[in-house]
Amino acid sequence: MDDTDTKAERTRRRILDAAAHEFAVHGYGGASLRRIAAAAELKVGSLYFHFKTKDDLVGAALADGVESARLQLVAGLRAVPADATPQQRLRAAIRSHLDALHASDDRATAVVRMVDTLPPNLRAAHSTSERRFGRVWLDILRKGQIDGSVRPDVNARVLRDIVVGALNSTSSANPNTLKDLAQFADTLATLVAPPPAAIPSGRR
Amino acid sequence: MDDTDTKAERTRRRILDAAAHEFAVHGYGGASLRRIAAAAELKVGSLYFHFKTKDDLVGAALADGVESARLQLVAGLRAVPADATPQQRLRAAIRSHLDALHASDDRATAVVRMVDTLPPNLRAAHSTSERRFGRVWLDILRKGQIDGSVRPDVNARVLRDIVVGALNSTSSANPNTLKDLAQFADTLATLVAPPPAAIPSGRR
Amino acid sequence: MDDTDTKAERTRRRILDAAAHEFAVHGYGGASLRRIAAAAELKVGSLYFHFKTKDDLVGAALADGVESARLQLVAGLRAVPADATPQQRLRAAIRSHLDALHASDDRATAVVRMVDTLPPNLRAAHSTSERRFGRVWLDILRKGQIDGSVRPDVNARVLRDIVVGALNSTSSANPNTLKDLAQFADTLATLVAPPPAAIPSGRR
Amino acid sequence: MDDTDTKAERTRRRILDAAAHEFAVHGYGGASLRRIAAAAELKVGSLYFHFKTKDDLVGAALADGVESARLQLVAGLRAVPADATPQQRLRAAIRSHLDALHASDDRATAVVRMVDTLPPNLRAAHSTSERRFGRVWLDILRKGQIDGSVRPDVNARVLRDIVVGALNSTSSANPNTLKDLAQFADTLATLVAPPPAAIPSGRR
DNA sequence: AATGAATGAGAATTCATTCAT
DNA sequence: GATGAATGAATTCTCATTCAT
């Protein structure tokens, strides 16, 4: 709808993709507009037609990255068959998050690599979309505590921070073999799941 | 004994501390030798008497940071009274790690903020000390699985990655209230602990 | 008649006005086509429909500015009642010149702010219209030497340079109060007038 | 005394001289640090060892220029023989001012070429030294009104503005022949001098 | 052991200008 | 008549680094 496929729109996309990669590799402070422009097949000056300033581009990349991860998360959940068990839903969420970081482009990774070194103004602007993303995970875990896929004896918010923190920490792992990530996902799901005894009869 | 407190040795310490702060705030790519020198009350050129290049300083700061965290970890464990329960030992470890990130200087934080954007050569050099640090946590968790303070149904190595990942992810949280961190530690300990039912007889 | 009020003509006027302001504020070297375009409510590229190059626009603004000042000068003189004294005519000229710089738009000021830093080619092109303007003042002063409103014991050309120089120098004065300018005009007129004793009898 | 002839001091002088020329030719907005550096036989980056920013250099050049003109003015006056007539003293002042603009380096000219297009902050900083310079001329004229070398029937302050304005306006005149300037000086002195008839016999 | 003074490369940003639409 | 999109050169400024003192 707003996705009018104008030339500018397409160039902007190319820039954002190139920027995501640059930010993912070099972080906020180490990123170079020169390299971003080159990767987007533009001259540096041309970037400024699309983004007023470097921080403007950073802001756009952050929003883009979080939104991309959020969409991947909800899409992953929506793809779970209706008759799936709550456990399967939880695992789908974990898998989606990991996929956003490892199996897709660099948009989500860029966010993880930039957040801790952002200057205050950018951090503030970013926190809004970050919160929105956090709410999705909070929902997942809270519902899980109700439907029995998540242990109910811990604060959901804190649990969310642990889960998301652990997931994001995989971003710096070297070329993760799929197997490693799968095991990571499994283990995390196990930790989050209610302890066996607490699981109502039918579960075993 | 090697702690020869020469003038150079003291200056080197000042530089490393200033560098830790700079790296913690700006990351690898965004750090400036000029600012580091200023914070260490030196002129830029003088840095080169103590470190051959920026990457040399980065390497030293990384080693320093990991070593500092490792020492804080083992010190924290050693401080646990001999008659403490295994659970208490685990919590002490968690607390020590969080303290290294939040209650001490920036040496440990600097590491966390730099690792993901390190250039390959530095990353390689760093991986050794990182592994050494990882082994400490691996030990803790493995022993925990034996003494009953850590759930035995998960791979210790993967569990270690999750725990350390979650702990490190707190480094970007804004001025953490002590309470938040305490709750974070508690919850993490709960997740890692064996599920109540799974703990054989005497435990309940 | 040639004042065909086409759309292009109107836009051109808007550009020239915006340019005058920009040149008055920033001088030749500091002026930006982007700001001029913005002030004229156009995009930069659109300027090029009306002016082939920046220097072309500068040339037009210079001509426009001098012509505006010249017209204001002759208009000011023409407005003097036929029965006015020569002194009144002289004062009217001075007042007109000051008004062009302070009470009107920035067209005359733009000229004053640009002339000394013009590149040779533009300076050459400009000198023609400047000379034309200078001739008006020369006429005024020469006639004044004849009709007794200007002291006859000085070279008219040099006097012109002094008078015009002094008048133009007011352009950089901060928000001139009208009173200041009036006193400036009075004093200048006094200096230029023939010394009392030199005034022929009948004049009183 | 403070003129310690260090290497930095000498380089700074070279930069200021080069800057004066650049500013005199191109004005504030049109000046280029590249050209200044080249003229001072330095690389651009090296300028920053001596001046923190372009505006810092501009500020220094302005102060340097005004001070240079002021010193030339007082030196010119001091050089007048004690038995000289008041008229001769006045002419000496005029000549000194013109010399500062035409016969010396570009330091004074740079000021004249920059003042009207200075950004507010620089203008404010500059106004102080400008006022100090203005006071010298005010003194000259006031004393002149007492000793009979300056007509007493005009406000000294306004007269100062006219005189200085006229003098400064010569800065844009093309390669002034010495003769032109001499005549300019003579004529200006004539205008400023008391009208012959007005000087009553014994200076009553 | 540290400073002073410089360098060359690269940073982000703005410039005037072009040209297809 | 005007805009959208891009370019290449220039802008100021900061970087890590060197080396004589």
PDB file of N, CA and C in Angstrom, chain A residues 6-68:
ATOM      1  N   THR A   6       8.511   2.998  -6.051  1.00  0.00           N
ATOM      2  CA  THR A   6       9.199   4.029  -6.817  1.00  0.00           C
ATOM      3  C   THR A   6      10.685   3.707  -6.857  1.00  0.00           C
ATOM      4  N   LYS A   7      11.399   4.465  -7.681  1.00  0.00           N
ATOM      5  CA  LYS A   7      12.832   4.259  -7.770  1.00  0.00           C
ATOM      6  C   LYS A   7      13.493   4.569  -6.425  1.00  0.00           C
ATOM      7  N   ALA A   8      13.055   5.660  -5.839  1.00  0.00           N
ATOM      8  CA  ALA A   8      13.610   6.040  -4.550  1.00  0.00           C
ATOM      9  C   ALA A   8      13.386   4.947  -3.520  1.00  0.00           C
ATOM     10  N   GLU A   9      12.196   4.379  -3.562  1.00  0.00           N
ATOM     11  CA  GLU A   9      11.862   3.336  -2.602  1.00  0.00           C
ATOM     12  C   GLU A   9      12.812   2.158  -2.748  1.00  0.00           C
ATOM     13  N   ARG A  10      13.093   1.807  -3.974  1.00  0.00           N
ATOM     14  CA  ARG A  10      13.985   0.679  -4.208  1.00  0.00           C
ATOM     15  C   ARG A  10      15.419   1.001  -3.772  1.00  0.00           C
ATOM     16  N   THR A  11      15.871   2.191  -4.074  1.00  0.00           N
ATOM     17  CA  THR A  11      17.216   2.589  -3.657  1.00  0.00           C
ATOM     18  C   THR A  11      17.331   2.610  -2.139  1.00  0.00           C
ATOM     19  N   ARG A  12      16.307   3.150  -1.529  1.00  0.00           N
ATOM     20  CA  ARG A  12      16.274   3.205  -0.068  1.00  0.00           C
ATOM     21  C   ARG A  12      16.413   1.810   0.525  1.00  0.00           C
ATOM     22  N   ARG A  13      15.716   0.873  -0.061  1.00  0.00           N
ATOM     23  CA  ARG A  13      15.793  -0.517   0.391  1.00  0.00           C
ATOM     24  C   ARG A  13      17.230  -1.024   0.261  1.00  0.00           C
ATOM     25  N   ARG A  14      17.841  -0.758  -0.889  1.00  0.00           N
ATOM     26  CA  ARG A  14      19.210  -1.207  -1.111  1.00  0.00           C
ATOM     27  C   ARG A  14      20.151  -0.608  -0.063  1.00  0.00           C
ATOM     28  N   ILE A  15      19.950   0.654   0.199  1.00  0.00           N
ATOM     29  CA  ILE A  15      20.785   1.312   1.209  1.00  0.00           C
ATOM     30  C   ILE A  15      20.580   0.674   2.576  1.00  0.00           C
ATOM     31  N   LEU A  16      19.333   0.458   2.941  1.00  0.00           N
ATOM     32  CA  LEU A  16      19.057  -0.115   4.259  1.00  0.00           C
ATOM     33  C   LEU A  16      19.665  -1.504   4.389  1.00  0.00           C
ATOM     34  N   ASP A  17      19.611  -2.276   3.314  1.00  0.00           N
ATOM     35  CA  ASP A  17      20.199  -3.617   3.377  1.00  0.00           C
ATOM     36  C   ASP A  17      21.715  -3.527   3.540  1.00  0.00           C
ATOM     37  N   ALA A  18      22.302  -2.679   2.741  1.00  0.00           N
ATOM     38  CA  ALA A  18      23.750  -2.498   2.840  1.00  0.00           C
ATOM     39  C   ALA A  18      24.137  -1.995   4.225  1.00  0.00           C
ATOM     40  N   ALA A  19      23.341  -1.069   4.727  1.00  0.00           N
ATOM     41  CA  ALA A  19      23.621  -0.514   6.053  1.00  0.00           C
ATOM     42  C   ALA A  19      23.499  -1.587   7.121  1.00  0.00           C
ATOM     43  N   ALA A  20      22.480  -2.410   7.016  1.00  0.00           N
ATOM     44  CA  ALA A  20      22.288  -3.475   7.993  1.00  0.00           C
ATOM     45  C   ALA A  20      23.544  -4.340   8.063  1.00  0.00           C
ATOM     46  N   HIS A  21      24.049  -4.696   6.919  1.00  0.00           N
ATOM     47  CA  HIS A  21      25.250  -5.522   6.903  1.00  0.00           C
ATOM     48  C   HIS A  21      26.426  -4.790   7.549  1.00  0.00           C
ATOM     49  N   GLU A  22      26.627  -3.559   7.137  1.00  0.00           N
ATOM     50  CA  GLU A  22      27.735  -2.780   7.691  1.00  0.00           C
ATOM     51  C   GLU A  22      27.611  -2.635   9.201  1.00  0.00           C
ATOM     52  N   PHE A  23      26.446  -2.312   9.667  1.00  0.00           N
ATOM     53  CA  PHE A  23      26.234  -2.147  11.106  1.00  0.00           C
ATOM     54  C   PHE A  23      26.427  -3.470  11.840  1.00  0.00           C
ATOM     55  N   ALA A  24      25.963  -4.558  11.230  1.00  0.00           N
ATOM     56  CA  ALA A  24      26.097  -5.870  11.866  1.00  0.00           C
ATOM     57  C   ALA A  24      27.570  -6.235  12.022  1.00  0.00           C
ATOM     58  N   VAL A  25      28.358  -5.867  11.042  1.00  0.00           N
ATOM     59  CA  VAL A  25      29.775  -6.237  11.073  1.00  0.00           C
ATOM     60  C   VAL A  25      30.603  -5.282  11.919  1.00  0.00           C
ATOM     61  N   HIS A  26      30.331  -3.976  11.799  1.00  0.00           N
ATOM     62  CA  HIS A  26      31.219  -2.992  12.425  1.00  0.00           C
ATOM     63  C   HIS A  26      30.628  -2.256  13.615  1.00  0.00           C
ATOM     64  N   GLY A  27      29.351  -2.472  13.869  1.00  0.00           N
ATOM     65  CA  GLY A  27      28.736  -1.737  14.971  1.00  0.00           C
ATOM     66  C   GLY A  27      28.456  -0.289  14.604  1.00  0.00           C
ATOM     67  N   TYR A  28      27.911   0.428  15.562  1.00  0.00           N
ATOM     68  CA  TYR A  28      27.534   1.814  15.289  1.00  0.00           C
ATOM     69  C   TYR A  28      28.748   2.679  14.977  1.00  0.00           C
ATOM     70  N   GLY A  29      29.693   2.651  15.876  1.00  0.00           N
ATOM     71  CA  GLY A  29      30.833   3.556  15.739  1.00  0.00           C
ATOM     72  C   GLY A  29      31.774   3.211  14.605  1.00  0.00           C
ATOM     73  N   GLY A  30      31.842   1.940  14.258  1.00  0.00           N
ATOM     74  CA  GLY A  30      32.796   1.532  13.243  1.00  0.00           C
ATOM     75  C   GLY A  30      32.252   1.505  11.834  1.00  0.00           C
ATOM     76  N   ALA A  31      30.981   1.825  11.685  1.00  0.00           N
ATOM     77  CA  ALA A  31      30.372   1.761  10.355  1.00  0.00           C
ATOM     78  C   ALA A  31      30.784   2.935   9.489  1.00  0.00           C
ATOM     79  N   SER A  32      30.928   2.693   8.205  1.00  0.00           N
ATOM     80  CA  SER A  32      31.363   3.730   7.274  1.00  0.00           C
ATOM     81  C   SER A  32      30.344   3.938   6.159  1.00  0.00           C
ATOM     82  N   LEU A  33      29.942   5.186   5.992  1.00  0.00           N
ATOM     83  CA  LEU A  33      28.989   5.495   4.934  1.00  0.00           C
ATOM     84  C   LEU A  33      29.574   5.170   3.568  1.00  0.00           C
ATOM     85  N   ARG A  34      30.868   5.352   3.444  1.00  0.00           N
ATOM     86  CA  ARG A  34      31.545   5.015   2.199  1.00  0.00           C
ATOM     87  C   ARG A  34      31.263   3.572   1.814  1.00  0.00           C
ATOM     88  N   ARG A  35      31.500   2.671   2.758  1.00  0.00           N
ATOM     89  CA  ARG A  35      31.290   1.251   2.466  1.00  0.00           C
ATOM     90  C   ARG A  35      29.822   0.952   2.211  1.00  0.00           C
ATOM     91  N   ILE A  36      28.962   1.584   2.976  1.00  0.00           N
ATOM     92  CA  ILE A  36      27.529   1.358   2.762  1.00  0.00           C
ATOM     93  C   ILE A  36      27.140   1.787   1.359  1.00  0.00           C
ATOM     94  N   ALA A  37      27.604   2.961   0.973  1.00  0.00           N
ATOM     95  CA  ALA A  37      27.281   3.465  -0.367  1.00  0.00           C
ATOM     96  C   ALA A  37      27.800   2.505  -1.426  1.00  0.00           C
ATOM     97  N   ALA A  38      29.026   2.075  -1.248  1.00  0.00           N
ATOM     98  CA  ALA A  38      29.615   1.162  -2.228  1.00  0.00           C
ATOM     99  C   ALA A  38      28.780  -0.114  -2.345  1.00  0.00           C
ATOM    100  N   ALA A  39      28.403  -0.660  -1.208  1.00  0.00           N
ATOM    101  CA  ALA A  39      27.617  -1.888  -1.218  1.00  0.00           C
ATOM    102  C   ALA A  39      26.252  -1.666  -1.855  1.00  0.00           C
ATOM    103  N   ALA A  40      25.746  -0.465  -1.726  1.00  0.00           N
ATOM    104  CA  ALA A  40      24.441  -0.166  -2.319  1.00  0.00           C
ATOM    105  C   ALA A  40      24.591   0.325  -3.746  1.00  0.00           C
ATOM    106  N   GLU A  41      25.816   0.294  -4.232  1.00  0.00           N
ATOM    107  CA  GLU A  41      26.126   0.753  -5.593  1.00  0.00           C
ATOM    108  C   GLU A  41      25.694   2.191  -5.829  1.00  0.00           C
ATOM    109  N   LEU A  42      26.161   3.019  -4.921  1.00  0.00           N
ATOM    110  CA  LEU A  42      25.891   4.450  -5.019  1.00  0.00           C
ATOM    111  C   LEU A  42      27.174   5.198  -4.664  1.00  0.00           C
ATOM    112  N   LYS A  43      27.204   6.483  -4.969  1.00  0.00           N
ATOM    113  CA  LYS A  43      28.292   7.319  -4.473  1.00  0.00           C
ATOM    114  C   LYS A  43      27.865   7.870  -3.113  1.00  0.00           C
ATOM    115  N   VAL A  44      28.840   8.113  -2.283  1.00  0.00           N
ATOM    116  CA  VAL A  44      28.524   8.538  -0.909  1.00  0.00           C
ATOM    117  C   VAL A  44      27.535   9.677  -0.864  1.00  0.00           C
ATOM    118  N   GLY A  45      27.794  10.691  -1.664  1.00  0.00           N
ATOM    119  CA  GLY A  45      26.933  11.859  -1.650  1.00  0.00           C
ATOM    120  C   GLY A  45      25.484  11.518  -1.906  1.00  0.00           C
ATOM    121  N   SER A  46      25.267  10.498  -2.698  1.00  0.00           N
ATOM    122  CA  SER A  46      23.898  10.144  -3.068  1.00  0.00           C
ATOM    123  C   SER A  46      23.091   9.614  -1.894  1.00  0.00           C
ATOM    124  N   LEU A  47      23.785   9.097  -0.912  1.00  0.00           N
ATOM    125  CA  LEU A  47      23.075   8.616   0.277  1.00  0.00           C
ATOM    126  C   LEU A  47      22.217   9.732   0.857  1.00  0.00           C
ATOM    127  N   TYR A  48      22.753  10.944   0.752  1.00  0.00           N
ATOM    128  CA  TYR A  48      22.116  12.068   1.417  1.00  0.00           C
ATOM    129  C   TYR A  48      20.824  12.504   0.764  1.00  0.00           C
ATOM    130  N   PHE A  49      20.581  11.979  -0.399  1.00  0.00           N
ATOM    131  CA  PHE A  49      19.269  12.247  -0.995  1.00  0.00           C
ATOM    132  C   PHE A  49      18.210  11.428  -0.258  1.00  0.00           C
ATOM    133  N   HIS A  50      18.621  10.309   0.296  1.00  0.00           N
ATOM    134  CA  HIS A  50      17.665   9.394   0.918  1.00  0.00           C
ATOM    135  C   HIS A  50      17.655   9.482   2.439  1.00  0.00           C
ATOM    136  N   PHE A  51      18.789   9.835   3.012  1.00  0.00           N
ATOM    137  CA  PHE A  51      18.865   9.986   4.472  1.00  0.00           C
ATOM    138  C   PHE A  51      19.629  11.260   4.788  1.00  0.00           C
ATOM    139  N   LYS A  52      19.032  12.065   5.624  1.00  0.00           N
ATOM    140  CA  LYS A  52      19.619  13.387   5.872  1.00  0.00           C
ATOM    141  C   LYS A  52      20.961  13.306   6.556  1.00  0.00           C
ATOM    142  N   THR A  53      21.164  12.263   7.340  1.00  0.00           N
ATOM    143  CA  THR A  53      22.389  12.187   8.105  1.00  0.00           C
ATOM    144  C   THR A  53      22.686  10.738   8.460  1.00  0.00           C
ATOM    145  N   LYS A  54      23.886  10.484   8.925  1.00  0.00           N
ATOM    146  CA  LYS A  54      24.229   9.116   9.289  1.00  0.00           C
ATOM    147  C   LYS A  54      23.290   8.597  10.374  1.00  0.00           C
ATOM    148  N   ASP A  55      23.069   9.416  11.372  1.00  0.00           N
ATOM    149  CA  ASP A  55      22.204   8.988  12.459  1.00  0.00           C
ATOM    150  C   ASP A  55      20.775   8.765  11.980  1.00  0.00           C
ATOM    151  N   ASP A  56      20.390   9.495  10.979  1.00  0.00           N
ATOM    152  CA  ASP A  56      19.081   9.296  10.388  1.00  0.00           C
ATOM    153  C   ASP A  56      19.012   7.886   9.792  1.00  0.00           C
ATOM    154  N   LEU A  57      20.051   7.527   9.097  1.00  0.00           N
ATOM    155  CA  LEU A  57      20.121   6.184   8.514  1.00  0.00           C
ATOM    156  C   LEU A  57      20.166   5.126   9.612  1.00  0.00           C
ATOM    157  N   VAL A  58      20.939   5.374  10.628  1.00  0.00           N
ATOM    158  CA  VAL A  58      21.000   4.433  11.747  1.00  0.00           C
ATOM    159  C   VAL A  58      19.609   4.233  12.340  1.00  0.00           C
ATOM    160  N   GLY A  59      18.924   5.353  12.576  1.00  0.00           N
ATOM    161  CA  GLY A  59      17.581   5.260  13.134  1.00  0.00           C
ATOM    162  C   GLY A  59      16.669   4.410  12.259  1.00  0.00           C
ATOM    163  N   ALA A  60      16.738   4.649  10.955  1.00  0.00           N
ATOM    164  CA  ALA A  60      15.904   3.876  10.023  1.00  0.00           C
ATOM    165  C   ALA A  60      16.282   2.406  10.057  1.00  0.00           C
ATOM    166  N   ALA A  61      17.583   2.119  10.131  1.00  0.00           N
ATOM    167  CA  ALA A  61      18.034   0.727  10.150  1.00  0.00           C
ATOM    168  C   ALA A  61      17.590   0.035  11.429  1.00  0.00           C
ATOM    169  N   LEU A  62      17.619   0.771  12.522  1.00  0.00           N
ATOM    170  CA  LEU A  62      17.177   0.186  13.794  1.00  0.00           C
ATOM    171  C   LEU A  62      15.694  -0.162  13.725  1.00  0.00           C
ATOM    172  N   ALA A  63      14.898   0.793  13.299  1.00  0.00           N
ATOM    173  CA  ALA A  63      13.457   0.565  13.200  1.00  0.00           C
ATOM    174  C   ALA A  63      13.188  -0.602  12.246  1.00  0.00           C
ATOM    175  N   ASP A  64      13.887  -0.570  11.131  1.00  0.00           N
ATOM    176  CA  ASP A  64      13.727  -1.622  10.130  1.00  0.00           C
ATOM    177  C   ASP A  64      14.087  -2.986  10.716  1.00  0.00           C
ATOM    178  N   GLY A  65      15.165  -3.024  11.466  1.00  0.00           N
ATOM    179  CA  GLY A  65      15.628  -4.290  12.021  1.00  0.00           C
ATOM    180  C   GLY A  65      14.671  -4.858  13.061  1.00  0.00           C
ATOM    181  N   VAL A  66      14.228  -4.023  13.953  1.00  0.00           N
ATOM    182  CA  VAL A  66      13.317  -4.502  14.987  1.00  0.00           C
ATOM    183  C   VAL A  66      11.997  -4.946  14.348  1.00  0.00           C
ATOM    184  N   GLU A  67      11.525  -4.139  13.445  1.00  0.00           N
ATOM    185  CA  GLU A  67      10.267  -4.478  12.793  1.00  0.00           C
ATOM    186  C   GLU A  67      10.385  -5.803  12.051  1.00  0.00           C
ATOM    187  N   SER A  68      11.502  -5.966  11.392  1.00  0.00           N
ATOM    188  CA  SER A  68      11.721  -7.224  10.660  1.00  0.00           C
ATOM    189  C   SER A  68      11.711  -8.415  11.604  1.00  0.00           C
TER     190      SER A  68
END
